[in-house]
Short mmCIF file of C-alpha atoms in Angstrom, two decimals:
data_model
loop_
_atom_site.label_atom_id
_atom_site.label_comp_id
_atom_site.label_asym_id
_atom_site.label_seq_id
_atom_site.Cartn_x
_atom_site.Cartn_y
_atom_site.Cartn_z
CA UNK A 25 207.05 62.78 276.12
CA UNK A 26 206.54 66.55 275.70
CA UNK A 27 209.05 68.74 274.13
CA UNK A 28 209.16 72.13 272.11
CA UNK A 29 207.41 71.47 268.93
CA UNK A 30 207.51 73.49 265.77
CA UNK A 31 203.88 72.97 264.77
CA UNK A 32 204.32 74.93 261.63
CA UNK A 33 206.82 72.30 260.49
CA UNK A 34 204.49 69.47 261.54
CA UNK A 35 201.53 70.93 259.64
CA UNK A 36 203.58 71.60 256.41
CA UNK A 37 204.89 68.11 256.54
CA UNK A 38 201.35 66.60 256.83
CA UNK A 39 199.90 68.92 254.26
CA UNK A 40 202.72 67.92 251.84
CA UNK A 41 202.15 64.33 252.48
CA UNK A 42 198.38 64.69 251.77
CA UNK A 43 198.59 66.95 248.76
CA UNK A 44 198.81 63.92 246.15
CA UNK A 45 195.76 62.31 247.73
CA UNK A 46 193.80 65.52 247.54
CA UNK A 47 194.70 65.85 243.93
CA UNK A 48 193.69 62.30 243.18
CA UNK A 49 190.48 63.06 244.83
CA UNK A 50 189.87 66.15 242.67
CA UNK A 51 190.47 68.41 245.45
CA UNK A 52 192.97 71.20 246.22
CA UNK A 53 194.87 71.47 249.50
CA UNK A 54 195.94 74.83 250.43
CA UNK A 55 197.94 75.88 253.39
CA UNK A 56 198.38 79.18 255.34
CA UNK A 57 200.91 78.40 257.78
CA UNK A 58 202.69 81.06 259.89
CA UNK A 59 206.41 80.10 260.22
CA UNK A 60 207.95 79.09 263.57
CA UNK A 61 204.77 78.59 265.73
CA UNK A 62 205.86 76.52 268.64
CA UNK A 63 204.22 74.77 271.65
CA UNK A 64 205.18 72.36 274.25
CA UNK A 65 203.75 68.97 273.32
CA UNK A 66 204.05 65.56 271.59
CA UNK A 67 204.84 65.98 267.90
CA UNK A 68 203.63 62.67 266.82
CA UNK A 69 200.13 63.09 268.61
CA UNK A 70 199.82 66.71 267.02
CA UNK A 71 200.64 65.28 263.56
CA UNK A 72 198.13 62.34 263.98
CA UNK A 73 195.45 64.74 264.91
CA UNK A 74 196.11 66.80 261.76
CA UNK A 75 196.16 63.52 259.74
CA UNK A 76 192.69 62.65 261.06
CA UNK A 77 191.29 66.07 260.19
CA UNK A 78 192.61 65.87 256.75
CA UNK A 79 191.51 62.31 256.17
CA UNK A 80 187.91 63.32 257.29
CA UNK A 81 187.93 66.11 254.89
CA UNK A 82 188.97 63.88 252.00
CA UNK A 83 186.59 60.99 252.93
CA UNK A 84 183.38 62.96 253.50
CA UNK A 85 183.72 65.40 250.51
CA UNK A 86 180.85 65.12 248.07
CA UNK A 87 181.69 66.18 244.57
CA UNK A 88 179.22 68.45 242.81
CA UNK A 89 179.01 69.62 239.24
CA UNK A 90 181.20 72.77 238.99
CA UNK A 91 182.45 72.62 242.39
CA UNK A 92 186.18 72.02 243.22
CA UNK A 93 186.84 70.40 246.64
CA UNK A 94 189.12 72.46 248.84
CA UNK A 95 190.97 71.74 252.04
CA UNK A 96 192.68 74.44 253.96
CA UNK A 97 195.27 73.90 256.62
CA UNK A 98 196.31 76.76 258.69
CA UNK A 99 198.50 77.36 261.69
CA UNK A 100 198.79 80.67 263.62
CA UNK A 101 199.64 82.10 266.86
CA UNK A 102 196.95 84.31 268.53
CA UNK A 103 198.19 85.83 271.81
CA UNK A 104 199.21 83.02 274.02
CA UNK A 105 197.44 80.43 271.82
CA UNK A 106 198.25 78.33 268.92
CA UNK A 107 195.48 77.61 266.50
CA UNK A 108 195.60 74.66 264.05
CA UNK A 109 192.77 74.67 261.63
CA UNK A 110 191.58 72.29 258.86
CA UNK A 111 188.80 73.65 256.80
CA UNK A 112 186.89 72.30 253.82
CA UNK A 113 184.10 73.31 251.49
CA UNK A 114 182.16 69.93 251.84
CA UNK A 115 178.80 69.09 253.33
CA UNK A 116 179.79 70.12 256.85
CA UNK A 117 178.31 68.92 260.22
CA UNK A 118 175.05 70.24 261.33
CA UNK A 119 175.37 72.36 264.59
CA UNK A 120 173.13 69.94 266.46
CA UNK A 121 175.61 67.13 265.68
CA UNK A 122 178.98 68.62 266.36
CA UNK A 123 179.10 67.83 270.03
CA UNK A 124 178.18 64.13 269.24
CA UNK A 125 180.64 64.00 266.34
CA UNK A 126 183.68 64.03 268.86
CA UNK A 127 182.32 61.21 271.00
CA UNK A 128 184.02 57.77 270.91
CA UNK A 129 182.56 55.40 268.45
CA UNK A 130 179.87 57.83 267.24
CA UNK A 131 179.32 57.80 263.39
CA UNK A 132 176.81 60.45 262.08
CA UNK A 133 174.06 59.19 259.75
CA UNK A 134 175.81 60.29 256.51
CA UNK A 135 179.08 58.61 257.56
CA UNK A 136 177.54 55.07 258.21
CA UNK A 137 178.26 53.93 254.74
CA UNK A 138 182.01 54.81 254.87
CA UNK A 139 184.67 52.60 256.56
CA UNK A 140 185.66 53.77 259.89
CA UNK A 141 185.27 53.24 263.79
CA UNK A 142 184.18 56.65 264.82
CA UNK A 143 187.32 57.36 266.75
CA UNK A 144 189.03 60.04 264.47
CA UNK A 145 187.49 63.22 265.92
CA UNK A 146 187.46 61.84 269.53
CA UNK A 147 191.26 61.23 269.02
CA UNK A 148 191.64 64.88 267.97
CA UNK A 149 189.63 66.13 271.05
CA UNK A 150 191.84 63.84 273.33
CA UNK A 151 195.05 65.09 271.84
CA UNK A 152 193.76 68.77 272.49
CA UNK A 153 192.88 67.96 276.04
CA UNK A 154 196.22 66.21 276.70
CA UNK A 155 197.88 69.37 275.59
CA UNK A 156 195.69 71.62 277.80
CA UNK A 157 193.62 72.93 274.93
CA UNK A 158 190.28 72.37 273.19
CA UNK A 159 188.98 71.07 269.98
CA UNK A 160 186.01 72.60 268.27
CA UNK A 161 184.08 72.20 265.13
CA UNK A 162 182.84 75.56 263.43
CA UNK A 163 181.00 76.43 260.32
CA UNK A 164 183.07 77.15 257.20
CA UNK A 165 180.26 78.45 255.02
CA UNK A 166 180.08 75.86 253.26
CA UNK A 167 181.74 72.99 254.93
CA UNK A 168 183.36 72.59 258.26
CA UNK A 169 186.46 74.22 260.07
CA UNK A 170 188.08 72.01 262.74
CA UNK A 171 190.18 73.96 265.19
CA UNK A 172 192.67 72.65 267.60
CA UNK A 173 193.23 75.50 270.08
CA UNK A 174 196.32 74.93 272.31
CA UNK A 175 198.55 77.09 274.66
CA UNK A 176 201.83 78.34 272.90
CA UNK A 177 205.15 77.52 274.23
CA UNK A 178 205.78 79.22 277.61
CA UNK A 179 202.06 79.99 278.00
#
């Protein structure tokens, strides 16, 4: 069921929920959420997509001497688009592996020792597609920035 959704509020709620887990992992979780960004969609699915992205950032972070792990959650409107972003400063995903990473049941080599089914990013991509948008993985120098790009309410 689609309705008008305040994705700013959804992202703020998810970030607040995961802040203690980030702290426990020795990471910081920062937000840059523009207020009142809305779209027509399913609140629960959008929330689950953000949860998957934050959990991946937590799961695949590799601590290094003198380096603090960072997760950044951002929401912004850009013209008729809504951009939901989760970035980190972890090991990233090689450009040649990014398309494969969003396929169902695909687990990249460095994730094979971690628990999981390989569905997290494919679910994010499916949520974006359901909402007439797209999901992309970008370089965050270092790390990865996952972007869910959706039409704004009324677009």
